[in-house]
C-alpha angles and dihedrals in degrees: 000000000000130000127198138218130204123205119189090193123181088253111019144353122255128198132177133179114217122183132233089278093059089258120140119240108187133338125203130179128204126192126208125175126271106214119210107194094179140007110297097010130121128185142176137205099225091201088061083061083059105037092058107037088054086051085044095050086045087057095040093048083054112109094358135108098267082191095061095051098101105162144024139201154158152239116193137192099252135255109001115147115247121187130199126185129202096283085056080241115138120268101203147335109297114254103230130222102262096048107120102189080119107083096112093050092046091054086047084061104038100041114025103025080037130240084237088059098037092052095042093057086040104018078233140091125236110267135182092240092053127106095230092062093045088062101052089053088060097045087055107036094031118025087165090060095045089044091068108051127125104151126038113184142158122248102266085041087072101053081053093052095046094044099043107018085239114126090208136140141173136262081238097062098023085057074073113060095065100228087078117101090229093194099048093036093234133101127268116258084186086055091037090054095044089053089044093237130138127220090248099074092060133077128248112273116241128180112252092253094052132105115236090189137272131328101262116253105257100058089042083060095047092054096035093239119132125260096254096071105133121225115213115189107231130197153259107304089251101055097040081048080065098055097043089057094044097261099144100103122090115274090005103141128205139183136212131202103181122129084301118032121224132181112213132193133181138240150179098211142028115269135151132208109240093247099045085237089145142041122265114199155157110262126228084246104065091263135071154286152191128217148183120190133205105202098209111036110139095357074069075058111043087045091059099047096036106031108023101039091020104225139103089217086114083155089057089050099042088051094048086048090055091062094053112099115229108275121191100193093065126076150170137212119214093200094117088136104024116264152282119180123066092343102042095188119132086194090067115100147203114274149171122215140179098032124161143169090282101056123101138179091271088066099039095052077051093053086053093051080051100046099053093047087051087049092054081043094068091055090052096046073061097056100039090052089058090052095261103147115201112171086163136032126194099229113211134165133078085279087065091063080080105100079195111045083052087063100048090051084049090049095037089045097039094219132092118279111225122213117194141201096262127042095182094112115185091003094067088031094068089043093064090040087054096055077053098057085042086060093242087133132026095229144358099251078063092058094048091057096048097040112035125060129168107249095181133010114211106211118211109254085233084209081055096046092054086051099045089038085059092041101047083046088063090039090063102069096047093093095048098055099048099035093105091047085062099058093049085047093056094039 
């Protein structure tokens, strides 16, 4: 039997078979273009999700038993607007999860509705990357565009759509959109009334694990594949992340180091911190979570191999990096595309800080390893100061591949880094979601057992621990100090 995961990623879409057993089959990986129209700004052509993921699955079908693939499912980037009009033809471009052109929504939420009132109708506050803000920007800057909207989904929703005729989404991804009432699993009619949105725009919601019905039969035709295919709904990349590293028990922890990093942590009830630092959501296995996310994790990286030193020899850097003592009067800044956890400003920026005459690249490749894990470290201060005891993390994400960077976040986190036996993240995520939804297991706490194991446990060098400690206090007061610079800078 295979199983197959969907991943609507910011860049590609990646796409993997397992088999009953957790092993994966194939993987195959599509990329498609991001479009930024203005500063700040960050758009998608929804039909290019789809383009691509029906060429990917083609690949991915190649060679294999059509006759064995028995579910699909998905794993999205989180909270970009799609808009469907009565034709069921797209609007316009999606506007993407890291767009930032809602400021001025987001202080309308936050301030003059109130943070108290937002968060008590969607246990969250208003943020640049949401849904919700997204939507009164449109109402706003285009009314036609807004006039003419029947469906509003979230990217993943619409490869279910397109794939089973069913307008559907999960408590996971729709927790993002902030007109979702995250503890009772329904959607705000206060929200939905502010937006001026009606339930009927959006789709039913379904937990992550759970069928929305059978692949339709044209496209069953076009891929070969029978009729009976189930199609399971998925979840928000980072959720769907979670299951695919084993994070579905109370109190497990993991980490991501994709483009944007996230700690995670599970639970089994709602609960929010005082000041809505963190994100408080629905998980892929029927339960909670709780989340901090850092916007620019291993894109800070990527920027400074590829754009900075122009190069894509990351090996060459890292190594260099390896070499670079500790030092605690360098730093970097992570804030390439503004921030969300604890600081959320999108006016906030990228910065070194700290250089002198001694410093080389090496040490500079080695502040932006740092910066990122102190970063991360904010979220978890968080979520040590609410009780929340995590002595070990599951690392994912391409950042993860550095044997390095695994170390600093050990050392800057104090507790063991856990590797596991798959680093396919969401993709395998979905997949598991999707023998779920099959009925192969009963839950998705099951799966995990069955599927994920820990393969190598990075300890915390404790000499490392009291100089990073030092470092990451002085870190610390770096954004503070330059916040209203940030806002001159942007005016």
């Amino acid at each position: 039997m295979y199983f197959i995961g969907i991943d609507i990623g910011t860049t590609s879409v990646k796409i993997i078979a397992a088999d009953e057993n957790g092993n994966v089959i194939k993987t195959i990986s599509r990329e498609y273009p991001i479009y930024f129209p203005k500063p700040l700004w960050s758009e998608q052509n929804p039909e290019d999700w789809w383009e691509q993921s029906k060429l990917g699955l083609i690949d991915l079908l190649d060679g294999l038993d059509k006759n064995q693939v028995k579910a699909i499912s998905f794993s999205g980037q989180m909270h970009g607007l799609v808009t469907l009009d009565e034709n069921d033809e797209v609007i316009r471009p999606a506007i993407l999860w890291n767009d930032q052109r809602t400021d001025e929504e987001c202080q309308y939420l936050n301030k003059e509705i109130g943070q108290t009132i937002i968060s008590k109708w969607t246990g969250n506050l208003a943020l640049t990357g949401f849904t919700a803000p997204k939507l009164l920007w449109l109402r706003k800057n285009e009314p036609e565009n807004f006039n003419k909207i029947k469906k509003i989904m979230l990217p993943k929703d619409y490869l279910a759509y397109k794939m089973s005729g069913v307008f559907a989404t999960d408590m996971s991804d729709g927790s993002g959109t902030l007109y979702m009432d995250v503890k009772n699993r329904k959607w705000s009619k206060d929200m939905l009334e502010l937006l001026e949105i009606s339930e009927t725009q959006l789709p039913k919601l379904y937990e992550s694990y759970e069928s929305i019905g059978n692949i339709n039969a044209e496209l069953a035709s076009e891929l070969g594949l029978n009729q009976d295919v189930k199609i399971v709904i998925g979840g928000g990349d980072q959720a769907v992340a979670a299951v695919g590293g084993g994070v579905v028990e109370s109190g497990s922890c993991s980490l991501s180091l994709g483009t944007s990093g996230v700690v995670f942590t599970s639970n089994e009830k709602f609960f929010v911190d005082e000041n809505n630092s963190l994100h408080s959501f629905c998980h892929a296995n029927g339960k909670y979570h709780l989340m901090g996310v850092t916007l620019a994790a291993a894109s800070s990286l990527k920027w400074w191999v590829e754009e900075i030193n122009k190069t894509n020899d990351f090996d060459k850097l890292l190594e260099e990096a390896q070499e670079a003592k500790t030092d605690d009067s360098l730093f970097y800044l992570p804030y390439l595309m503004g921030e969300r956890t604890p600081h959320n400003d999108p006016n906030c920026r990228g910065l070194f800080i700290g250089m002198n005459m001694t410093h080389e690249r090496k040490h500079m490749t080695k502040a932006v390893l740092e910066g990122v894990a102190f970063s991360l470290r904010d979220t978890f201060e968080i979520m040590k100061e609410m009780g929340i005891e995590i002595n070990a993390i599951s690392i994912n994400g391409g950042g993860a591949k550095s044997r390095l960077w695994c170390q600093i976040i050990a050392d800057v986190l104090d507790v063991k880094v856990n590797k596991l036996n798959t680093n396919e993240g969401p993709a395998y995520g979905a997949s598991i979601l999707a023998s779920v939804g099959y009925g192969l297991f009963e839950s998705v706490e099951q799966a995990c057992k069955k599927f994920i194991k820990i393969t190598n446990t990075i300890e915390p060098n404790k000499d490392d621990v009291k100089l990073y400690n030092k470092k990451y206090n002085k870190f610390k007061k770096i954004y503070p100090a330059t916040k209203e610079l940030f806002k001159e800078l942007i005016k």
